[in-house]
Amino acid sequence: MNEQQTKNLSNEEQDSPREKLLRAAKRLFIKKGYSRVTTRAIAEEANVNMALIKYYFVDKAGLFETVFRDVAAPLLELIHLAQQKKPNHDVSPYILTQFIERYYKVMSQHPTLPKIIFMALHDTSSKEHAIVKKIFFDYLEVGVSTLNAAFSKLTPEEPIRTEWLLVTCIGMSVFPFVMPPVLRELLGVGNSQTELEALGKHQQAIFNTFLMRLTHQEAQ
């Protein structure tokens, strides 16, 4: 064990039980998904008393929601910043490319998370579905209205529809993380953090070029 690893371990040992539970839960939820993780497993991973989960988070669902919000915080922050500009109608269409860049940076560190979210949204009877939907759709609604305000300034040629740009954005952002291994191999898309961040920059460049074209059309 090198000096940095020893230092990190020392810092983790000094963390509060709550922080230890959050860190352990994040590792397990991202690795296995919600349904395959028990509160006992989380407590053992964190090396703390299982009763503290109820004390801090009420139950596993509360812990999952806290973890999800923690991971998504950088993305939610960007949406909040854009929303604050909305009343002044000063939201740039390029907020979309900023979001793509930040999204890939976050998700490349947790590459299985989009798949967990995707599966949770499909399983309407699960607890994680209700949690993800509550968080995801609250902010998605804000994101849609913010982007619509930004794209309303553009006048693209048909068949491009600005209100569907978010659909394209979601497809470009989610598919690389949920594609089956056979397609990943065929298309040469790796799932390491470095490769995913590089793909994110590629997606961002595509949208930047596209938005520059629309902006140029509008100027004419």
JSON list of C-alpha atoms in Angstrom, two decimals:
[
{"chain": "A", "resi": 1, "resn": "MET", "atom": "CA", "xyz": [0.00, 0.00, 0.00]},
{"chain": "A", "resi": 2, "resn": "ASN", "atom": "CA", "xyz": [1.50, 3.35, -1.03]},
{"chain": "A", "resi": 3, "resn": "GLU", "atom": "CA", "xyz": [1.47, 6.58, 0.95]},
{"chain": "A", "resi": 4, "resn": "GLN", "atom": "CA", "xyz": [-1.59, 8.02, -0.85]},
{"chain": "A", "resi": 5, "resn": "GLN", "atom": "CA", "xyz": [-3.64, 4.86, -0.30]},
{"chain": "A", "resi": 6, "resn": "THR", "atom": "CA", "xyz": [-2.66, 4.86, 3.37]},
{"chain": "A", "resi": 7, "resn": "LYS", "atom": "CA", "xyz": [-3.70, 8.51, 3.65]},
{"chain": "A", "resi": 8, "resn": "ASN", "atom": "CA", "xyz": [-7.07, 7.82, 1.95]},
{"chain": "A", "resi": 9, "resn": "LEU", "atom": "CA", "xyz": [-7.70, 4.87, 4.25]},
{"chain": "A", "resi": 10, "resn": "SER", "atom": "CA", "xyz": [-6.86, 7.01, 7.26]},
{"chain": "A", "resi": 11, "resn": "ASN", "atom": "CA", "xyz": [-9.31, 9.72, 6.11]},
{"chain": "A", "resi": 12, "resn": "GLU", "atom": "CA", "xyz": [-12.05, 7.14, 5.60]},
{"chain": "A", "resi": 13, "resn": "GLU", "atom": "CA", "xyz": [-11.53, 5.77, 9.09]},
{"chain": "A", "resi": 14, "resn": "GLN", "atom": "CA", "xyz": [-12.09, 9.27, 10.46]},
{"chain": "A", "resi": 15, "resn": "ASP", "atom": "CA", "xyz": [-15.36, 9.72, 8.54]},
{"chain": "A", "resi": 16, "resn": "SER", "atom": "CA", "xyz": [-18.63, 9.76, 10.45]},
{"chain": "A", "resi": 17, "resn": "PRO", "atom": "CA", "xyz": [-20.83, 6.63, 10.40]},
{"chain": "A", "resi": 18, "resn": "ARG", "atom": "CA", "xyz": [-23.21, 8.48, 8.08]},
{"chain": "A", "resi": 19, "resn": "GLU", "atom": "CA", "xyz": [-20.46, 9.17, 5.54]},
{"chain": "A", "resi": 20, "resn": "LYS", "atom": "CA", "xyz": [-19.26, 5.58, 5.76]},
{"chain": "A", "resi": 21, "resn": "LEU", "atom": "CA", "xyz": [-22.79, 4.33, 5.07]},
{"chain": "A", "resi": 22, "resn": "LEU", "atom": "CA", "xyz": [-23.19, 6.65, 2.09]},
{"chain": "A", "resi": 23, "resn": "ARG", "atom": "CA", "xyz": [-19.87, 5.59, 0.60]},
{"chain": "A", "resi": 24, "resn": "ALA", "atom": "CA", "xyz": [-20.59, 1.88, 1.11]},
{"chain": "A", "resi": 25, "resn": "ALA", "atom": "CA", "xyz": [-24.14, 2.19, -0.24]},
{"chain": "A", "resi": 26, "resn": "LYS", "atom": "CA", "xyz": [-22.92, 4.03, -3.34]},
{"chain": "A", "resi": 27, "resn": "ARG", "atom": "CA", "xyz": [-20.42, 1.27, -4.08]},
{"chain": "A", "resi": 28, "resn": "LEU", "atom": "CA", "xyz": [-22.99, -1.50, -3.64]},
{"chain": "A", "resi": 29, "resn": "PHE", "atom": "CA", "xyz": [-25.94, 0.17, -5.37]},
{"chain": "A", "resi": 30, "resn": "ILE", "atom": "CA", "xyz": [-23.84, 1.09, -8.40]},
{"chain": "A", "resi": 31, "resn": "LYS", "atom": "CA", "xyz": [-22.31, -2.36, -8.56]},
{"chain": "A", "resi": 32, "resn": "LYS", "atom": "CA", "xyz": [-25.44, -4.47, -7.95]},
{"chain": "A", "resi": 33, "resn": "GLY", "atom": "CA", "xyz": [-28.49, -2.27, -8.28]},
{"chain": "A", "resi": 34, "resn": "TYR", "atom": "CA", "xyz": [-31.08, -1.52, -5.62]},
{"chain": "A", "resi": 35, "resn": "SER", "atom": "CA", "xyz": [-32.95, -4.81, -5.24]},
{"chain": "A", "resi": 36, "resn": "ARG", "atom": "CA", "xyz": [-29.85, -7.00, -4.83]},
{"chain": "A", "resi": 37, "resn": "VAL", "atom": "CA", "xyz": [-28.41, -4.96, -1.96]},
{"chain": "A", "resi": 38, "resn": "THR", "atom": "CA", "xyz": [-29.53, -5.45, 1.65]},
{"chain": "A", "resi": 39, "resn": "THR", "atom": "CA", "xyz": [-29.17, -3.06, 4.57]},
{"chain": "A", "resi": 40, "resn": "ARG", "atom": "CA", "xyz": [-27.10, -5.70, 6.33]},
{"chain": "A", "resi": 41, "resn": "ALA", "atom": "CA", "xyz": [-24.67, -5.81, 3.41]},
{"chain": "A", "resi": 42, "resn": "ILE", "atom": "CA", "xyz": [-24.38, -2.01, 3.43]},
{"chain": "A", "resi": 43, "resn": "ALA", "atom": "CA", "xyz": [-23.72, -1.94, 7.18]},
{"chain": "A", "resi": 44, "resn": "GLU", "atom": "CA", "xyz": [-21.10, -4.68, 6.88]},
{"chain": "A", "resi": 45, "resn": "GLU", "atom": "CA", "xyz": [-19.44, -2.89, 3.95]},
{"chain": "A", "resi": 46, "resn": "ALA", "atom": "CA", "xyz": [-19.35, 0.32, 6.00]},
{"chain": "A", "resi": 47, "resn": "ASN", "atom": "CA", "xyz": [-18.34, -1.54, 9.16]},
{"chain": "A", "resi": 48, "resn": "VAL", "atom": "CA", "xyz": [-20.99, 0.21, 11.24]},
{"chain": "A", "resi": 49, "resn": "ASN", "atom": "CA", "xyz": [-24.06, -0.87, 13.22]},
{"chain": "A", "resi": 50, "resn": "MET", "atom": "CA", "xyz": [-27.04, -1.62, 10.96]},
{"chain": "A", "resi": 51, "resn": "ALA", "atom": "CA", "xyz": [-29.36, 0.35, 13.28]},
{"chain": "A", "resi": 52, "resn": "LEU", "atom": "CA", "xyz": [-27.62, 3.54, 12.11]},
{"chain": "A", "resi": 53, "resn": "ILE", "atom": "CA", "xyz": [-29.22, 3.17, 8.67]},
{"chain": "A", "resi": 54, "resn": "LYS", "atom": "CA", "xyz": [-32.62, 3.67, 10.30]},
{"chain": "A", "resi": 55, "resn": "TYR", "atom": "CA", "xyz": [-31.25, 6.51, 12.44]},
{"chain": "A", "resi": 56, "resn": "TYR", "atom": "CA", "xyz": [-29.81, 8.48, 9.51]},
{"chain": "A", "resi": 57, "resn": "PHE", "atom": "CA", "xyz": [-31.93, 7.44, 6.51]},
{"chain": "A", "resi": 58, "resn": "VAL", "atom": "CA", "xyz": [-35.08, 5.66, 7.88]},
{"chain": "A", "resi": 59, "resn": "ASP", "atom": "CA", "xyz": [-34.65, 2.71, 5.49]},
{"chain": "A", "resi": 60, "resn": "LYS", "atom": "CA", "xyz": [-32.85, 1.43, 2.40]},
{"chain": "A", "resi": 61, "resn": "ALA", "atom": "CA", "xyz": [-35.05, 3.56, 0.14]},
{"chain": "A", "resi": 62, "resn": "GLY", "atom": "CA", "xyz": [-34.04, 6.71, 2.02]},
{"chain": "A", "resi": 63, "resn": "LEU", "atom": "CA", "xyz": [-30.39, 5.75, 1.74]},
{"chain": "A", "resi": 64, "resn": "PHE", "atom": "CA", "xyz": [-30.77, 5.07, -2.00]},
{"chain": "A", "resi": 65, "resn": "GLU", "atom": "CA", "xyz": [-32.39, 8.48, -2.55]},
{"chain": "A", "resi": 66, "resn": "THR", "atom": "CA", "xyz": [-29.59, 10.24, -0.67]},
{"chain": "A", "resi": 67, "resn": "VAL", "atom": "CA", "xyz": [-26.94, 8.41, -2.69]},
{"chain": "A", "resi": 68, "resn": "PHE", "atom": "CA", "xyz": [-28.71, 9.16, -5.96]},
{"chain": "A", "resi": 69, "resn": "ARG", "atom": "CA", "xyz": [-29.00, 12.87, -5.17]},
{"chain": "A", "resi": 70, "resn": "ASP", "atom": "CA", "xyz": [-25.35, 12.95, -4.13]},
{"chain": "A", "resi": 71, "resn": "VAL", "atom": "CA", "xyz": [-24.15, 11.41, -7.41]},
{"chain": "A", "resi": 72, "resn": "ALA", "atom": "CA", "xyz": [-26.45, 13.62, -9.50]},
{"chain": "A", "resi": 73, "resn": "ALA", "atom": "CA", "xyz": [-25.57, 16.83, -7.61]},
{"chain": "A", "resi": 74, "resn": "PRO", "atom": "CA", "xyz": [-23.22, 18.27, -10.29]},
{"chain": "A", "resi": 75, "resn": "LEU", "atom": "CA", "xyz": [-25.92, 17.82, -12.94]},
{"chain": "A", "resi": 76, "resn": "LEU", "atom": "CA", "xyz": [-28.68, 19.25, -10.76]},
{"chain": "A", "resi": 77, "resn": "GLU", "atom": "CA", "xyz": [-26.46, 22.24, -9.99]},
{"chain": "A", "resi": 78, "resn": "LEU", "atom": "CA", "xyz": [-26.15, 23.07, -13.70]},
{"chain": "A", "resi": 79, "resn": "ILE", "atom": "CA", "xyz": [-29.93, 22.82, -14.14]},
{"chain": "A", "resi": 80, "resn": "HIS", "atom": "CA", "xyz": [-30.42, 25.16, -11.17]},
{"chain": "A", "resi": 81, "resn": "LEU", "atom": "CA", "xyz": [-27.98, 27.70, -12.65]},
{"chain": "A", "resi": 82, "resn": "ALA", "atom": "CA", "xyz": [-29.82, 27.63, -15.96]},
{"chain": "A", "resi": 83, "resn": "GLN", "atom": "CA", "xyz": [-33.18, 27.92, -14.21]},
{"chain": "A", "resi": 84, "resn": "GLN", "atom": "CA", "xyz": [-32.04, 31.05, -12.38]},
{"chain": "A", "resi": 85, "resn": "LYS", "atom": "CA", "xyz": [-31.39, 32.74, -15.73]},
{"chain": "A", "resi": 86, "resn": "LYS", "atom": "CA", "xyz": [-34.70, 31.68, -17.21]},
{"chain": "A", "resi": 87, "resn": "PRO", "atom": "CA", "xyz": [-36.80, 34.64, -15.95]},
{"chain": "A", "resi": 88, "resn": "ASN", "atom": "CA", "xyz": [-34.45, 36.97, -17.84]},
{"chain": "A", "resi": 89, "resn": "HIS", "atom": "CA", "xyz": [-34.68, 34.81, -20.99]},
{"chain": "A", "resi": 90, "resn": "ASP", "atom": "CA", "xyz": [-30.90, 34.71, -21.03]},
{"chain": "A", "resi": 91, "resn": "VAL", "atom": "CA", "xyz": [-30.44, 30.94, -21.30]},
{"chain": "A", "resi": 92, "resn": "SER", "atom": "CA", "xyz": [-27.99, 29.97, -24.02]},
{"chain": "A", "resi": 93, "resn": "PRO", "atom": "CA", "xyz": [-28.73, 26.92, -26.21]},
{"chain": "A", "resi": 94, "resn": "TYR", "atom": "CA", "xyz": [-25.17, 25.90, -25.41]},
{"chain": "A", "resi": 95, "resn": "ILE", "atom": "CA", "xyz": [-26.35, 24.94, -21.92]},
{"chain": "A", "resi": 96, "resn": "LEU", "atom": "CA", "xyz": [-27.11, 21.57, -23.55]},
{"chain": "A", "resi": 97, "resn": "THR", "atom": "CA", "xyz": [-23.49, 20.97, -24.52]},
{"chain": "A", "resi": 98, "resn": "GLN", "atom": "CA", "xyz": [-22.37, 22.02, -21.04]},
{"chain": "A", "resi": 99, "resn": "PHE", "atom": "CA", "xyz": [-24.78, 19.49, -19.59]},
{"chain": "A", "resi": 100, "resn": "ILE", "atom": "CA", "xyz": [-23.47, 16.74, -21.89]},
{"chain": "A", "resi": 101, "resn": "GLU", "atom": "CA", "xyz": [-19.90, 17.44, -20.82]},
{"chain": "A", "resi": 102, "resn": "ARG", "atom": "CA", "xyz": [-20.77, 17.36, -17.13]},
{"chain": "A", "resi": 103, "resn": "TYR", "atom": "CA", "xyz": [-23.02, 14.32, -17.54]},
{"chain": "A", "resi": 104, "resn": "TYR", "atom": "CA", "xyz": [-20.26, 12.24, -19.11]},
{"chain": "A", "resi": 105, "resn": "LYS", "atom": "CA", "xyz": [-17.77, 13.38, -16.50]},
{"chain": "A", "resi": 106, "resn": "VAL", "atom": "CA", "xyz": [-20.10, 12.22, -13.70]},
{"chain": "A", "resi": 107, "resn": "MET", "atom": "CA", "xyz": [-21.34, 9.02, -15.32]},
{"chain": "A", "resi": 108, "resn": "SER", "atom": "CA", "xyz": [-17.91, 7.89, -16.51]},
{"chain": "A", "resi": 109, "resn": "GLN", "atom": "CA", "xyz": [-17.06, 7.58, -12.81]},
{"chain": "A", "resi": 110, "resn": "HIS", "atom": "CA", "xyz": [-20.24, 5.53, -12.26]},
{"chain": "A", "resi": 111, "resn": "PRO", "atom": "CA", "xyz": [-20.80, 3.81, -15.65]},
{"chain": "A", "resi": 112, "resn": "THR", "atom": "CA", "xyz": [-23.42, 1.35, -14.40]},
{"chain": "A", "resi": 113, "resn": "LEU", "atom": "CA", "xyz": [-25.65, 4.07, -12.91]},
{"chain": "A", "resi": 114, "resn": "PRO", "atom": "CA", "xyz": [-27.51, 5.02, -16.14]},
{"chain": "A", "resi": 115, "resn": "LYS", "atom": "CA", "xyz": [-28.42, 1.34, -16.57]},
{"chain": "A", "resi": 116, "resn": "ILE", "atom": "CA", "xyz": [-29.70, 1.17, -12.99]},
{"chain": "A", "resi": 117, "resn": "ILE", "atom": "CA", "xyz": [-31.80, 4.29, -13.61]},
{"chain": "A", "resi": 118, "resn": "PHE", "atom": "CA", "xyz": [-33.04, 2.92, -16.93]},
{"chain": "A", "resi": 119, "resn": "MET", "atom": "CA", "xyz": [-34.10, -0.38, -15.36]},
{"chain": "A", "resi": 120, "resn": "ALA", "atom": "CA", "xyz": [-35.69, 1.33, -12.35]},
{"chain": "A", "resi": 121, "resn": "LEU", "atom": "CA", "xyz": [-37.84, 3.52, -14.60]},
{"chain": "A", "resi": 122, "resn": "HIS", "atom": "CA", "xyz": [-39.08, 0.41, -16.42]},
{"chain": "A", "resi": 123, "resn": "ASP", "atom": "CA", "xyz": [-39.96, -1.52, -13.24]},
{"chain": "A", "resi": 124, "resn": "THR", "atom": "CA", "xyz": [-42.97, 0.54, -12.16]},
{"chain": "A", "resi": 125, "resn": "SER", "atom": "CA", "xyz": [-43.70, -1.69, -9.15]},
{"chain": "A", "resi": 126, "resn": "SER", "atom": "CA", "xyz": [-40.30, -1.22, -7.50]},
{"chain": "A", "resi": 127, "resn": "LYS", "atom": "CA", "xyz": [-39.35, 1.19, -4.74]},
{"chain": "A", "resi": 128, "resn": "GLU", "atom": "CA", "xyz": [-36.38, 2.46, -6.72]},
{"chain": "A", "resi": 129, "resn": "HIS", "atom": "CA", "xyz": [-38.76, 3.37, -9.55]},
{"chain": "A", "resi": 130, "resn": "ALA", "atom": "CA", "xyz": [-40.65, 5.76, -7.29]},
{"chain": "A", "resi": 131, "resn": "ILE", "atom": "CA", "xyz": [-37.40, 7.27, -5.97]},
{"chain": "A", "resi": 132, "resn": "VAL", "atom": "CA", "xyz": [-35.73, 7.71, -9.35]},
{"chain": "A", "resi": 133, "resn": "LYS", "atom": "CA", "xyz": [-38.92, 9.04, -10.91]},
{"chain": "A", "resi": 134, "resn": "LYS", "atom": "CA", "xyz": [-39.38, 11.59, -8.14]},
{"chain": "A", "resi": 135, "resn": "ILE", "atom": "CA", "xyz": [-35.84, 12.93, -8.50]},
{"chain": "A", "resi": 136, "resn": "PHE", "atom": "CA", "xyz": [-35.36, 12.40, -12.23]},
{"chain": "A", "resi": 137, "resn": "PHE", "atom": "CA", "xyz": [-38.68, 13.80, -13.37]},
{"chain": "A", "resi": 138, "resn": "ASP", "atom": "CA", "xyz": [-38.65, 16.80, -11.04]},
{"chain": "A", "resi": 139, "resn": "TYR", "atom": "CA", "xyz": [-35.41, 17.97, -12.61]},
{"chain": "A", "resi": 140, "resn": "LEU", "atom": "CA", "xyz": [-36.18, 16.69, -16.10]},
{"chain": "A", "resi": 141, "resn": "GLU", "atom": "CA", "xyz": [-39.23, 18.93, -16.15]},
{"chain": "A", "resi": 142, "resn": "VAL", "atom": "CA", "xyz": [-37.07, 21.89, -15.19]},
{"chain": "A", "resi": 143, "resn": "GLY", "atom": "CA", "xyz": [-34.49, 20.86, -17.78]},
{"chain": "A", "resi": 144, "resn": "VAL", "atom": "CA", "xyz": [-37.07, 20.58, -20.56]},
{"chain": "A", "resi": 145, "resn": "SER", "atom": "CA", "xyz": [-38.58, 24.00, -19.85]},
{"chain": "A", "resi": 146, "resn": "THR", "atom": "CA", "xyz": [-35.11, 25.56, -19.58]},
{"chain": "A", "resi": 147, "resn": "LEU", "atom": "CA", "xyz": [-33.94, 24.08, -22.88]},
{"chain": "A", "resi": 148, "resn": "ASN", "atom": "CA", "xyz": [-37.19, 25.00, -24.61]},
{"chain": "A", "resi": 149, "resn": "ALA", "atom": "CA", "xyz": [-36.65, 28.60, -23.51]},
{"chain": "A", "resi": 150, "resn": "ALA", "atom": "CA", "xyz": [-33.14, 28.49, -24.95]},
{"chain": "A", "resi": 151, "resn": "PHE", "atom": "CA", "xyz": [-34.09, 26.76, -28.20]},
{"chain": "A", "resi": 152, "resn": "SER", "atom": "CA", "xyz": [-37.06, 29.04, -28.79]},
{"chain": "A", "resi": 153, "resn": "LYS", "atom": "CA", "xyz": [-34.49, 31.60, -29.97]},
{"chain": "A", "resi": 154, "resn": "LEU", "atom": "CA", "xyz": [-33.47, 29.31, -32.82]},
{"chain": "A", "resi": 155, "resn": "THR", "atom": "CA", "xyz": [-35.29, 28.84, -36.10]},
{"chain": "A", "resi": 156, "resn": "PRO", "atom": "CA", "xyz": [-33.99, 25.58, -37.54]},
{"chain": "A", "resi": 157, "resn": "GLU", "atom": "CA", "xyz": [-34.93, 24.26, -40.94]},
{"chain": "A", "resi": 158, "resn": "GLU", "atom": "CA", "xyz": [-37.28, 21.29, -41.06]},
{"chain": "A", "resi": 159, "resn": "PRO", "atom": "CA", "xyz": [-37.24, 18.42, -40.21]},
{"chain": "A", "resi": 160, "resn": "ILE", "atom": "CA", "xyz": [-35.30, 19.51, -37.10]},
{"chain": "A", "resi": 161, "resn": "ARG", "atom": "CA", "xyz": [-37.63, 20.24, -34.21]},
{"chain": "A", "resi": 162, "resn": "THR", "atom": "CA", "xyz": [-36.15, 22.05, -31.25]},
{"chain": "A", "resi": 163, "resn": "GLU", "atom": "CA", "xyz": [-38.58, 20.46, -28.78]},
{"chain": "A", "resi": 164, "resn": "TRP", "atom": "CA", "xyz": [-37.19, 17.04, -29.74]},
{"chain": "A", "resi": 165, "resn": "LEU", "atom": "CA", "xyz": [-33.55, 17.97, -29.27]},
{"chain": "A", "resi": 166, "resn": "LEU", "atom": "CA", "xyz": [-33.70, 16.68, -25.71]},
{"chain": "A", "resi": 167, "resn": "VAL", "atom": "CA", "xyz": [-34.80, 13.27, -27.01]},
{"chain": "A", "resi": 168, "resn": "THR", "atom": "CA", "xyz": [-31.69, 13.18, -29.20]},
{"chain": "A", "resi": 169, "resn": "CYS", "atom": "CA", "xyz": [-29.58, 14.32, -26.27]},
{"chain": "A", "resi": 170, "resn": "ILE", "atom": "CA", "xyz": [-30.92, 11.58, -23.99]},
{"chain": "A", "resi": 171, "resn": "GLY", "atom": "CA", "xyz": [-30.32, 8.95, -26.65]},
{"chain": "A", "resi": 172, "resn": "MET", "atom": "CA", "xyz": [-26.71, 10.06, -27.12]},
{"chain": "A", "resi": 173, "resn": "SER", "atom": "CA", "xyz": [-26.16, 10.21, -23.38]},
{"chain": "A", "resi": 174, "resn": "VAL", "atom": "CA", "xyz": [-27.84, 7.02, -22.20]},
{"chain": "A", "resi": 175, "resn": "PHE", "atom": "CA", "xyz": [-27.20, 4.48, -24.95]},
{"chain": "A", "resi": 176, "resn": "PRO", "atom": "CA", "xyz": [-23.39, 4.31, -24.54]},
{"chain": "A", "resi": 177, "resn": "PHE", "atom": "CA", "xyz": [-23.92, 3.19, -20.94]},
{"chain": "A", "resi": 178, "resn": "VAL", "atom": "CA", "xyz": [-26.69, 0.64, -21.54]},
{"chain": "A", "resi": 179, "resn": "MET", "atom": "CA", "xyz": [-25.65, -0.91, -24.86]},
{"chain": "A", "resi": 180, "resn": "PRO", "atom": "CA", "xyz": [-25.11, -4.70, -24.79]},
{"chain": "A", "resi": 181, "resn": "PRO", "atom": "CA", "xyz": [-21.50, -5.96, -24.81]},
{"chain": "A", "resi": 182, "resn": "VAL", "atom": "CA", "xyz": [-21.80, -7.32, -28.35]},
{"chain": "A", "resi": 183, "resn": "LEU", "atom": "CA", "xyz": [-22.58, -3.82, -29.69]},
{"chain": "A", "resi": 184, "resn": "ARG", "atom": "CA", "xyz": [-19.94, -2.25, -27.48]},
{"chain": "A", "resi": 185, "resn": "GLU", "atom": "CA", "xyz": [-17.36, -4.57, -29.03]},
{"chain": "A", "resi": 186, "resn": "LEU", "atom": "CA", "xyz": [-18.68, -4.10, -32.56]},
{"chain": "A", "resi": 187, "resn": "LEU", "atom": "CA", "xyz": [-18.68, -0.29, -32.31]},
{"chain": "A", "resi": 188, "resn": "GLY", "atom": "CA", "xyz": [-15.40, -0.09, -30.42]},
{"chain": "A", "resi": 189, "resn": "VAL", "atom": "CA", "xyz": [-16.87, 1.75, -27.45]},
{"chain": "A", "resi": 190, "resn": "GLY", "atom": "CA", "xyz": [-14.94, 1.08, -24.26]},
{"chain": "A", "resi": 191, "resn": "ASN", "atom": "CA", "xyz": [-16.38, 1.61, -20.79]},
{"chain": "A", "resi": 192, "resn": "SER", "atom": "CA", "xyz": [-13.34, 2.93, -18.95]},
{"chain": "A", "resi": 193, "resn": "GLN", "atom": "CA", "xyz": [-13.56, 6.41, -17.45]},
{"chain": "A", "resi": 194, "resn": "THR", "atom": "CA", "xyz": [-11.05, 7.79, -19.96]},
{"chain": "A", "resi": 195, "resn": "GLU", "atom": "CA", "xyz": [-12.86, 6.34, -22.98]},
{"chain": "A", "resi": 196, "resn": "LEU", "atom": "CA", "xyz": [-16.29, 7.48, -21.80]},
{"chain": "A", "resi": 197, "resn": "GLU", "atom": "CA", "xyz": [-15.08, 11.01, -21.12]},
{"chain": "A", "resi": 198, "resn": "ALA", "atom": "CA", "xyz": [-13.56, 11.08, -24.62]},
{"chain": "A", "resi": 199, "resn": "LEU", "atom": "CA", "xyz": [-16.90, 9.94, -26.06]},
{"chain": "A", "resi": 200, "resn": "GLY", "atom": "CA", "xyz": [-18.59, 12.71, -24.10]},
{"chain": "A", "resi": 201, "resn": "LYS", "atom": "CA", "xyz": [-16.31, 15.31, -25.69]},
{"chain": "A", "resi": 202, "resn": "HIS", "atom": "CA", "xyz": [-17.18, 13.83, -29.10]},
{"chain": "A", "resi": 203, "resn": "GLN", "atom": "CA", "xyz": [-20.92, 14.13, -28.38]},
{"chain": "A", "resi": 204, "resn": "GLN", "atom": "CA", "xyz": [-20.38, 17.66, -27.13]},
{"chain": "A", "resi": 205, "resn": "ALA", "atom": "CA", "xyz": [-18.50, 18.59, -30.32]},
{"chain": "A", "resi": 206, "resn": "ILE", "atom": "CA", "xyz": [-21.37, 17.25, -32.45]},
{"chain": "A", "resi": 207, "resn": "PHE", "atom": "CA", "xyz": [-23.92, 19.40, -30.64]},
{"chain": "A", "resi": 208, "resn": "ASN", "atom": "CA", "xyz": [-21.63, 22.44, -30.69]},
{"chain": "A", "resi": 209, "resn": "THR", "atom": "CA", "xyz": [-21.30, 22.14, -34.47]},
{"chain": "A", "resi": 210, "resn": "PHE", "atom": "CA", "xyz": [-25.04, 21.66, -34.81]},
{"chain": "A", "resi": 211, "resn": "LEU", "atom": "CA", "xyz": [-25.86, 24.68, -32.62]},
{"chain": "A", "resi": 212, "resn": "MET", "atom": "CA", "xyz": [-23.33, 26.84, -34.46]},
{"chain": "A", "resi": 213, "resn": "ARG", "atom": "CA", "xyz": [-25.11, 25.98, -37.69]},
{"chain": "A", "resi": 214, "resn": "LEU", "atom": "CA", "xyz": [-28.50, 26.90, -36.23]},
{"chain": "A", "resi": 215, "resn": "THR", "atom": "CA", "xyz": [-27.14, 30.13, -34.76]},
{"chain": "A", "resi": 216, "resn": "HIS", "atom": "CA", "xyz": [-25.62, 31.02, -38.14]},
{"chain": "A", "resi": 217, "resn": "GLN", "atom": "CA", "xyz": [-28.97, 30.39, -39.85]},
{"chain": "A", "resi": 218, "resn": "GLU", "atom": "CA", "xyz": [-30.71, 32.63, -37.35]},
{"chain": "A", "resi": 219, "resn": "ALA", "atom": "CA", "xyz": [-28.16, 35.42, -37.90]},
{"chain": "A", "resi": 220, "resn": "GLN", "atom": "CA", "xyz": [-28.85, 35.33, -41.63]}
]
